[in-house]
Amino acid sequence: MDDKQIVELYLARDEGAIRQTTQKFGPRLRALSYDITRDAQTAEECENDTYLEAWNSIPPHTPHTYLYAFLARITRHLSLNCCRRCRRLKRSAFVCQLSAEMEQCIPAPDDTACRMDDAVLREVLNGFLGKLSREKRNMFVRRYWYMDSVAQIARRFCVSESKVKTTLFRCRRQLREHLEKEGYIL
């Protein structure tokens, strides 16, 4: 069943939509959540919560052409929130490491001088990603959206870990320069 048909089931409030979503996207959503939470049971809970959130979000949203991206965004946010709840006092070193890497590039949200409309920042980031080569863009997204480790990215792209680290370092530096050029004060 294609994405449009699944969304139509959601719009018709047919419970078969969740069954079809589970069959088509379940393993990928669970893997995404597991990569963030590092716990199989929590990943399964986040996957199930994703289906509930999708049920409640469609309508008004109608992600006919981007259903997986829509679901992945929900899964990612639920997984990160779960990590925050479970580790308020004992922070996840992996998530902290990724946050620290990106803090050097993206302005802090509590700095009112740097705060811009989310839509404008999204367009600037999309413009930056659009200028990267396919390999660099995919490495960047795998690291900072899917939270893959450097080793996982190296295996996925059949390159050395050193190349991945260097590529990500250069991409972060380019992102910082791109944001500064667009008027963001870092």
GROMACS .gro file of N, CA, C and O in nm, residues 36-151:
model
  464
   36ILE      N    1   1.841   0.618   1.920
   36ILE     CA    2   1.840   0.732   2.012
   36ILE      C    3   1.835   0.686   2.157
   36ILE      O    4   1.912   0.732   2.240
   37THR      N    5   1.745   0.592   2.187
   37THR     CA    6   1.724   0.552   2.326
   37THR      C    7   1.818   0.441   2.373
   37THR      O    8   1.841   0.426   2.492
   38ARG      N    9   1.867   0.359   2.281
   38ARG     CA   10   1.955   0.245   2.312
   38ARG      C   11   1.885   0.144   2.404
   38ARG      O   12   1.949   0.078   2.484
   39ASP      N   13   1.753   0.134   2.391
   39ASP     CA   14   1.677   0.039   2.471
   39ASP      C   15   1.563  -0.014   2.386
   39ASP      O   16   1.480   0.064   2.337
   40ALA      N   17   1.557  -0.147   2.369
   40ALA     CA   18   1.457  -0.208   2.280
   40ALA      C   19   1.314  -0.184   2.327
   40ALA      O   20   1.226  -0.155   2.246
   41GLN      N   21   1.290  -0.195   2.456
   41GLN     CA   22   1.155  -0.177   2.508
   41GLN      C   23   1.110  -0.031   2.492
   41GLN      O   24   0.997  -0.005   2.451
   42THR      N   25   1.197   0.062   2.522
   42THR     CA   26   1.164   0.203   2.506
   42THR      C   27   1.141   0.235   2.359
   42THR      O   28   1.049   0.311   2.325
   43ALA      N   29   1.220   0.177   2.271
   43ALA     CA   30   1.203   0.199   2.127
   43ALA      C   31   1.067   0.149   2.081
   43ALA      O   32   0.999   0.216   2.001
   44GLU      N   33   1.026   0.034   2.132
   44GLU     CA   34   0.895  -0.019   2.096
   44GLU      C   35   0.783   0.071   2.147
   44GLU      O   36   0.685   0.096   2.077
   45GLU      N   37   0.799   0.123   2.268
   45GLU     CA   38   0.698   0.215   2.323
   45GLU      C   39   0.690   0.343   2.239
   45GLU      O   40   0.581   0.392   2.211
   46CYS      N   41   0.806   0.395   2.200
   46CYS     CA   42   0.808   0.516   2.117
   46CYS      C   43   0.744   0.490   1.981
   46CYS      O   44   0.672   0.576   1.928
   47GLU      N   45   0.769   0.372   1.927
   47GLU     CA   46   0.707   0.337   1.799
   47GLU      C   47   0.554   0.337   1.813
   47GLU      O   48   0.483   0.395   1.731
   48ASN      N   49   0.504   0.274   1.918
   48ASN     CA   50   0.360   0.269   1.940
   48ASN      C   51   0.303   0.408   1.967
   48ASN      O   52   0.194   0.441   1.919
   49ASP      N   53   0.375   0.489   2.042
   49ASP     CA   54   0.331   0.627   2.067
   49ASP      C   55   0.327   0.707   1.937
   49ASP      O   56   0.245   0.797   1.921
   50THR      N   57   0.417   0.674   1.845
   50THR     CA   58   0.418   0.740   1.714
   50THR      C   59   0.287   0.716   1.641
   50THR      O   60   0.230   0.808   1.581
   51TYR      N   61   0.237   0.592   1.646
   51TYR     CA   62   0.112   0.561   1.578
   51TYR      C   63  -0.004   0.640   1.639
   51TYR      O   64  -0.090   0.691   1.566
   52LEU      N   65  -0.005   0.653   1.772
   52LEU     CA   66  -0.110   0.730   1.838
   52LEU      C   67  -0.100   0.877   1.799
   52LEU      O   68  -0.201   0.942   1.766
   53GLU      N   69   0.022   0.930   1.801
   53GLU     CA   70   0.042   1.071   1.763
   53GLU      C   71   0.003   1.094   1.618
   53GLU      O   72  -0.058   1.197   1.585
   54ALA      N   73   0.035   1.001   1.531
   54ALA     CA   74  -0.004   1.013   1.390
   54ALA      C   75  -0.156   1.011   1.378
   54ALA      O   76  -0.215   1.090   1.302
   55TRP      N   77  -0.220   0.923   1.452
   55TRP     CA   78  -0.367   0.914   1.450
   55TRP      C   79  -0.429   1.048   1.492
   55TRP      O   80  -0.525   1.094   1.432
   56ASN      N   81  -0.370   1.110   1.593
   56ASN     CA   82  -0.422   1.237   1.643
   56ASN      C   83  -0.383   1.356   1.555
   56ASN      O   84  -0.447   1.461   1.562
   57SER      N   85  -0.277   1.342   1.475
   57SER     CA   86  -0.228   1.453   1.393
   57SER      C   87  -0.280   1.452   1.250
   57SER      O   88  -0.267   1.551   1.180
   58ILE      N   89  -0.334   1.339   1.206
   58ILE     CA   90  -0.388   1.330   1.070
   58ILE      C   91  -0.538   1.314   1.084
   58ILE      O   92  -0.584   1.208   1.127
   59PRO      N   93  -0.622   1.403   1.045
   59PRO     CA   94  -0.599   1.542   1.014
   59PRO      C   95  -0.563   1.621   1.139
   59PRO      O   96  -0.583   1.569   1.247
   60PRO      N   97  -0.518   1.741   1.129
   60PRO     CA   98  -0.522   1.833   1.017
   60PRO      C   99  -0.409   1.813   0.916
   60PRO      O  100  -0.420   1.854   0.803
   61HIS      N  101  -0.298   1.750   0.959
   61HIS     CA  102  -0.189   1.727   0.863
   61HIS      C  103  -0.230   1.619   0.763
   61HIS      O  104  -0.299   1.524   0.799
   62THR      N  105  -0.185   1.634   0.641
   62THR     CA  106  -0.211   1.533   0.537
   62THR      C  107  -0.082   1.503   0.463
   62THR      O  108  -0.060   1.552   0.353
   63PRO      N  109   0.005   1.422   0.523
   63PRO     CA  110   0.137   1.396   0.464
   63PRO      C  111   0.132   1.291   0.352
   63PRO      O  112   0.196   1.186   0.360
   64HIS      N  113   0.057   1.320   0.247
   64HIS     CA  114   0.042   1.224   0.137
   64HIS      C  115   0.174   1.184   0.074
   64HIS      O  116   0.194   1.069   0.039
   65THR      N  117   0.266   1.280   0.058
   65THR     CA  118   0.390   1.253  -0.014
   65THR      C  119   0.511   1.238   0.077
   65THR      O  120   0.621   1.212   0.028
   66TYR      N  121   0.494   1.257   0.206
   66TYR     CA  122   0.608   1.251   0.297
   66TYR      C  123   0.571   1.179   0.427
   66TYR      O  124   0.612   1.219   0.535
   67LEU      N  125   0.499   1.070   0.418
   67LEU     CA  126   0.451   1.001   0.537
   67LEU      C  127   0.565   0.951   0.624
   67LEU      O  128   0.563   0.970   0.746
   68TYR      N  129   0.668   0.889   0.565
   68TYR     CA  130   0.777   0.839   0.649
   68TYR      C  131   0.847   0.953   0.721
   68TYR      O  132   0.877   0.944   0.841
   69ALA      N  133   0.874   1.062   0.653
   69ALA     CA  134   0.939   1.177   0.717
   69ALA      C  135   0.853   1.230   0.831
   69ALA      O  136   0.904   1.266   0.938
   70PHE      N  137   0.723   1.236   0.810
   70PHE     CA  138   0.628   1.281   0.912
   70PHE      C  139   0.636   1.190   1.035
   70PHE      O  140   0.648   1.237   1.148
   71LEU      N  141   0.633   1.059   1.012
   71LEU     CA  142   0.638   0.962   1.122
   71LEU      C  143   0.775   0.963   1.190
   71LEU      O  144   0.785   0.953   1.313
   72ALA      N  145   0.882   0.975   1.111
   72ALA     CA  146   1.017   0.975   1.168
   72ALA      C  147   1.038   1.096   1.258
   72ALA      O  148   1.102   1.085   1.363
   73ARG      N  149   0.982   1.208   1.219
   73ARG     CA  150   0.994   1.328   1.302
   73ARG      C  151   0.925   1.306   1.436
   73ARG      O  152   0.979   1.341   1.542
   74ILE      N  153   0.806   1.247   1.432
   74ILE     CA  154   0.734   1.218   1.556
   74ILE      C  155   0.814   1.121   1.642
   74ILE      O  156   0.833   1.143   1.762
   75THR      N  157   0.864   1.014   1.581
   75THR     CA  158   0.941   0.912   1.654
   75THR      C  159   1.065   0.973   1.717
   75THR      O  160   1.097   0.946   1.833
   76ARG      N  161   1.133   1.055   1.641
   76ARG     CA  162   1.256   1.118   1.691
   76ARG      C  163   1.226   1.205   1.812
   76ARG      O  164   1.295   1.198   1.914
   77HIS      N  165   1.122   1.287   1.804
   77HIS     CA  166   1.088   1.375   1.916
   77HIS      C  167   1.044   1.295   2.039
   77HIS      O  168   1.084   1.327   2.151
   78LEU      N  169   0.964   1.192   2.018
   78LEU     CA  170   0.922   1.108   2.130
   78LEU      C  171   1.042   1.040   2.195
   78LEU      O  172   1.051   1.032   2.318
   79SER      N  173   1.134   0.991   2.115
   79SER     CA  174   1.253   0.923   2.167
   79SER      C  175   1.342   1.018   2.246
   79SER      O  176   1.391   0.984   2.354
   80LEU      N  177   1.362   1.137   2.192
   80LEU     CA  178   1.444   1.235   2.263
   80LEU      C  179   1.377   1.277   2.394
   80LEU      O  180   1.444   1.291   2.497
   81ASN      N  181   1.246   1.297   2.391
   81ASN     CA  182   1.174   1.331   2.515
   81ASN      C  183   1.185   1.220   2.617
   81ASN      O  184   1.199   1.246   2.737
   82CYS      N  185   1.179   1.096   2.571
   82CYS     CA  186   1.193   0.982   2.661
   82CYS      C  187   1.332   0.980   2.724
   82CYS      O  188   1.345   0.957   2.845
   83CYS      N  189   1.433   1.008   2.645
   83CYS     CA  190   1.570   1.015   2.699
   83CYS      C  191   1.582   1.125   2.802
   83CYS      O  192   1.644   1.107   2.907
   84ARG      N  193   1.521   1.238   2.773
   84ARG     CA  194   1.527   1.350   2.868
   84ARG      C  195   1.458   1.313   2.999
   84ARG      O  196   1.508   1.346   3.107
   85ARG      N  197   1.343   1.249   2.989
   85ARG     CA  198   1.270   1.208   3.109
   85ARG      C  199   1.349   1.106   3.190
   85ARG      O  200   1.357   1.116   3.312
   86CYS      N  201   1.404   1.007   3.123
   86CYS     CA  202   1.472   0.897   3.192
   86CYS      C  203   1.607   0.937   3.248
   86CYS      O  204   1.656   0.874   3.341
   87ARG      N  205   1.666   1.037   3.193
   87ARG     CA  206   1.804   1.071   3.232
   87ARG      C  207   1.819   1.217   3.268
   87ARG      O  208   1.917   1.280   3.233
   88ARG      N  209   1.723   1.270   3.340
   88ARG     CA  210   1.732   1.411   3.378
   88ARG      C  211   1.859   1.439   3.458
   88ARG      O  212   1.925   1.539   3.435
   89LEU      N  213   1.890   1.354   3.551
   89LEU     CA  214   2.009   1.376   3.633
   89LEU      C  215   2.134   1.316   3.571
   89LEU      O  216   2.243   1.368   3.587
   90LYS      N  217   2.116   1.205   3.501
   90LYS     CA  218   2.231   1.137   3.441
   90LYS      C  219   2.218   1.150   3.290
   90LYS      O  220   2.156   1.067   3.224
   91ARG      N  221   2.273   1.254   3.233
   91ARG     CA  222   2.257   1.286   3.091
   91ARG      C  223   2.324   1.181   3.004
   91ARG      O  224   2.428   1.128   3.038
   92SER      N  225   2.265   1.155   2.890
   92SER     CA  226   2.323   1.062   2.792
   92SER      C  227   2.444   1.128   2.728
   92SER      O  228   2.432   1.233   2.665
   93ALA      N  229   2.559   1.068   2.742
   93ALA     CA  230   2.682   1.125   2.687
   93ALA      C  231   2.674   1.139   2.536
   93ALA      O  232   2.722   1.237   2.480
   94PHE      N  233   2.610   1.043   2.470
   94PHE     CA  234   2.601   1.047   2.324
   94PHE      C  235   2.520   1.166   2.277
   94PHE      O  236   2.562   1.241   2.189
   95VAL      N  237   2.403   1.188   2.335
   95VAL     CA  238   2.318   1.300   2.297
   95VAL      C  239   2.386   1.431   2.332
   95VAL      O  240   2.382   1.528   2.256
   96CYS      N  241   2.454   1.436   2.446
   96CYS     CA  242   2.527   1.557   2.485
   96CYS      C  243   2.640   1.587   2.387
   96CYS      O  244   2.663   1.703   2.354
   97GLN      N  245   2.707   1.483   2.340
   97GLN     CA  246   2.816   1.502   2.246
   97GLN      C  247   2.763   1.563   2.116
   97GLN      O  248   2.820   1.658   2.063
   98LEU      N  249   2.653   1.508   2.063
   98LEU     CA  250   2.595   1.561   1.940
   98LEU      C  251   2.546   1.704   1.961
   98LEU      O  252   2.564   1.789   1.874
   99SER      N  253   2.486   1.731   2.076
   99SER     CA  254   2.440   1.866   2.104
   99SER      C  255   2.556   1.964   2.109
   99SER      O  256   2.547   2.074   2.055
  100ALA      N  257   2.665   1.923   2.172
  100ALA     CA  258   2.781   2.011   2.181
  100ALA      C  259   2.839   2.040   2.043
  100ALA      O  260   2.881   2.153   2.015
  101GLU      N  261   2.841   1.939   1.955
  101GLU     CA  262   2.892   1.960   1.820
  101GLU      C  263   2.808   2.063   1.745
  101GLU      O  264   2.860   2.149   1.676
  102MET      N  265   2.677   2.054   1.758
  102MET     CA  266   2.589   2.144   1.685
  102MET      C  267   2.578   2.281   1.749
  102MET      O  268   2.547   2.378   1.682
  103GLU      N  269   2.603   2.293   1.880
  103GLU     CA  270   2.598   2.422   1.947
  103GLU      C  271   2.698   2.520   1.887
  103GLU      O  272   2.678   2.641   1.892
  104GLN      N  273   2.805   2.467   1.829
  104GLN     CA  274   2.905   2.552   1.769
  104GLN      C  275   2.856   2.615   1.640
  104GLN      O  276   2.913   2.711   1.591
  105CYS      N  277   2.750   2.558   1.583
  105CYS     CA  278   2.701   2.603   1.453
  105CYS      C  279   2.569   2.677   1.459
  105CYS      O  280   2.544   2.767   1.380
  106ILE      N  281   2.481   2.637   1.548
  106ILE     CA  282   2.346   2.691   1.551
  106ILE      C  283   2.330   2.781   1.672
  106ILE      O  284   2.371   2.746   1.781
  107PRO      N  285   2.269   2.897   1.654
  107PRO     CA  286   2.253   2.990   1.765
  107PRO      C  287   2.167   2.932   1.877
  107PRO      O  288   2.076   2.854   1.851
  108ALA      N  289   2.198   2.973   1.998
  108ALA     CA  290   2.123   2.925   2.113
  108ALA      C  291   1.982   2.983   2.111
  108ALA      O  292   1.964   3.101   2.084
  109PRO      N  293   1.879   2.902   2.142
  109PRO     CA  294   1.743   2.950   2.134
  109PRO      C  295   1.709   3.055   2.240
  109PRO      O  296   1.615   3.130   2.224
  110ASP      N  297   1.787   3.064   2.349
  110ASP     CA  298   1.755   3.162   2.452
  110ASP      C  299   1.827   3.294   2.431
  110ASP      O  300   1.810   3.386   2.508
  111ASP      N  301   1.906   3.306   2.327
  111ASP     CA  302   1.975   3.430   2.294
  111ASP      C  303   1.883   3.513   2.203
  111ASP      O  304   1.872   3.487   2.085
  112THR      N  305   1.819   3.614   2.261
  112THR     CA  306   1.719   3.688   2.184
  112THR      C  307   1.778   3.762   2.065
  112THR      O  308   1.710   3.782   1.965
  113ALA      N  309   1.905   3.799   2.072
  113ALA     CA  310   1.968   3.866   1.958
  113ALA      C  311   1.982   3.771   1.839
  113ALA      O  312   1.983   3.814   1.725
  114CYS      N  313   1.995   3.643   1.866
  114CYS     CA  314   2.014   3.544   1.760
  114CYS      C  315   1.885   3.477   1.716
  114CYS      O  316   1.882   3.407   1.614
  115ARG      N  317   1.781   3.492   1.795
  115ARG     CA  318   1.657   3.419   1.768
  115ARG      C  319   1.591   3.469   1.640
  115ARG      O  320   1.571   3.586   1.621
  116MET      N  321   1.559   3.378   1.551
  116MET     CA  322   1.492   3.411   1.425
  116MET      C  323   1.372   3.320   1.414
  116MET      O  324   1.360   3.220   1.483
  117ASP      N  325   1.285   3.354   1.325
  117ASP     CA  326   1.169   3.272   1.300
  117ASP      C  327   1.213   3.133   1.258
  117ASP      O  328   1.304   3.116   1.177
  118ASP      N  329   1.147   3.028   1.310
  118ASP     CA  330   1.183   2.889   1.280
  118ASP      C  331   1.178   2.861   1.130
  118ASP      O  332   1.260   2.788   1.077
  119ALA      N  333   1.081   2.917   1.062
  119ALA     CA  334   1.068   2.892   0.918
  119ALA      C  335   1.188   2.946   0.842
  119ALA      O  336   1.237   2.884   0.748
  120VAL      N  337   1.239   3.061   0.884
  120VAL     CA  338   1.354   3.122   0.818
  120VAL      C  339   1.478   3.035   0.842
  120VAL      O  340   1.553   3.007   0.749
  121LEU      N  341   1.496   2.991   0.966
  121LEU     CA  342   1.611   2.905   0.997
  121LEU      C  343   1.603   2.775   0.918
  121LEU      O  344   1.702   2.727   0.865
  122ARG      N  345   1.483   2.718   0.909
  122ARG     CA  346   1.465   2.594   0.834
  122ARG      C  347   1.506   2.615   0.688
  122ARG      O  348   1.575   2.533   0.630
  123GLU      N  349   1.466   2.728   0.629
  123GLU     CA  350   1.502   2.756   0.490
  123GLU      C  351   1.653   2.773   0.474
  123GLU      O  352   1.711   2.727   0.377
  124VAL      N  353   1.716   2.839   0.570
  124VAL     CA  354   1.861   2.858   0.565
  124VAL      C  355   1.931   2.722   0.575
  124VAL      O  356   2.024   2.693   0.498
  125LEU      N  357   1.886   2.636   0.667
  125LEU     CA  358   1.946   2.504   0.681
  125LEU      C  359   1.924   2.419   0.556
  125LEU      O  360   2.016   2.350   0.510
  126ASN      N  361   1.804   2.424   0.501
  126ASN     CA  362   1.777   2.350   0.378
  126ASN      C  363   1.863   2.401   0.263
  126ASN      O  364   1.912   2.323   0.181
  127GLY      N  365   1.883   2.532   0.257
  127GLY     CA  366   1.971   2.589   0.155
  127GLY      C  367   2.114   2.539   0.171
  127GLY      O  368   2.180   2.506   0.072
  128PHE      N  369   2.161   2.534   0.295
  128PHE     CA  370   2.296   2.483   0.321
  128PHE      C  371   2.307   2.337   0.279
  128PHE      O  372   2.401   2.299   0.209
  129LEU      N  373   2.212   2.255   0.322
  129LEU     CA  374   2.216   2.113   0.289
  129LEU      C  375   2.207   2.090   0.139
  129LEU      O  376   2.268   1.999   0.085
  130GLY      N  377   2.132   2.175   0.070
  130GLY     CA  378   2.118   2.163  -0.074
  130GLY      C  379   2.248   2.190  -0.148
  130GLY      O  380   2.268   2.141  -0.260
  131LYS      N  381   2.338   2.266  -0.087
  131LYS     CA  382   2.467   2.298  -0.151
  131LYS      C  383   2.572   2.189  -0.129
  131LYS      O  384   2.673   2.187  -0.198
  132LEU      N  385   2.548   2.101  -0.032
  132LEU     CA  386   2.644   1.994  -0.006
  132LEU      C  387   2.631   1.885  -0.110
  132LEU      O  388   2.525   1.864  -0.168
  133SER      N  389   2.740   1.811  -0.130
  133SER     CA  390   2.733   1.695  -0.218
  133SER      C  391   2.641   1.592  -0.153
  133SER      O  392   2.616   1.596  -0.032
  134ARG      N  393   2.592   1.499  -0.231
  134ARG     CA  394   2.499   1.398  -0.180
  134ARG      C  395   2.560   1.320  -0.063
  134ARG      O  396   2.494   1.298   0.039
  135GLU      N  397   2.686   1.279  -0.078
  135GLU     CA  398   2.750   1.201   0.027
  135GLU      C  399   2.764   1.282   0.156
  135GLU      O  400   2.730   1.234   0.265
  136LYS      N  401   2.810   1.406   0.146
  136LYS     CA  402   2.825   1.490   0.264
  136LYS      C  403   2.690   1.517   0.331
  136LYS      O  404   2.678   1.511   0.453
  137ARG      N  405   2.590   1.547   0.250
  137ARG     CA  406   2.456   1.574   0.303
  137ARG      C  407   2.403   1.451   0.376
  137ARG      O  408   2.351   1.461   0.487
  138ASN      N  409   2.420   1.333   0.315
  138ASN     CA  410   2.371   1.212   0.378
  138ASN      C  411   2.445   1.181   0.508
  138ASN      O  412   2.385   1.138   0.606
  139MET      N  413   2.577   1.202   0.509
  139MET     CA  414   2.653   1.181   0.633
  139MET      C  415   2.604   1.277   0.742
  139MET      O  416   2.585   1.237   0.857
  140PHE      N  417   2.585   1.403   0.706
  140PHE     CA  418   2.540   1.505   0.801
  140PHE      C  419   2.404   1.469   0.859
  140PHE      O  420   2.383   1.472   0.980
  141VAL      N  421   2.313   1.430   0.773
  141VAL     CA  422   2.177   1.395   0.817
  141VAL      C  423   2.180   1.267   0.901
  141VAL      O  424   2.111   1.258   1.003
  142ARG      N  425   2.259   1.167   0.859
  142ARG     CA  426   2.267   1.044   0.937
  142ARG      C  427   2.320   1.073   1.077
  142ARG      O  428   2.275   1.014   1.174
  143ARG      N  429   2.414   1.165   1.089
  143ARG     CA  430   2.474   1.195   1.220
  143ARG      C  431   2.380   1.278   1.306
  143ARG      O  432   2.357   1.247   1.423
  144TYR      N  433   2.328   1.386   1.251
  144TYR     CA  434   2.257   1.483   1.334
  144TYR      C  435   2.105   1.469   1.333
  144TYR      O  436   2.038   1.530   1.415
  145TRP      N  437   2.049   1.392   1.243
  145TRP     CA  438   1.905   1.367   1.247
  145TRP      C  439   1.880   1.227   1.300
  145TRP      O  440   1.805   1.207   1.394
  146TYR      N  441   1.946   1.126   1.241
  146TYR     CA  442   1.925   0.988   1.282
  146TYR      C  443   2.014   0.946   1.398
  146TYR      O  444   1.999   0.838   1.453
  147MET      N  445   2.111   1.032   1.432
  147MET     CA  446   2.202   1.010   1.544
  147MET      C  447   2.284   0.883   1.530
  147MET      O  448   2.312   0.814   1.627
  148ASP      N  449   2.324   0.851   1.408
  148ASP     CA  450   2.413   0.737   1.386
  148ASP      C  451   2.551   0.769   1.442
  148ASP      O  452   2.594   0.885   1.442
  149SER      N  453   2.621   0.667   1.487
  149SER     CA  454   2.758   0.686   1.534
  149SER      C  455   2.849   0.704   1.412
  149SER      O  456   2.812   0.670   1.299
  150VAL      N  457   2.969   0.753   1.436
  150VAL     CA  458   3.067   0.769   1.329
  150VAL      C  459   3.097   0.633   1.266
  150VAL      O  460   3.107   0.621   1.143
  151ALA      N  461   3.107   0.530   1.349
  151ALA     CA  462   3.136   0.394   1.297
  151ALA      C  463   3.023   0.346   1.207
  151ALA      O  464   3.048   0.287   1.101
   0.00000   0.00000   0.00000
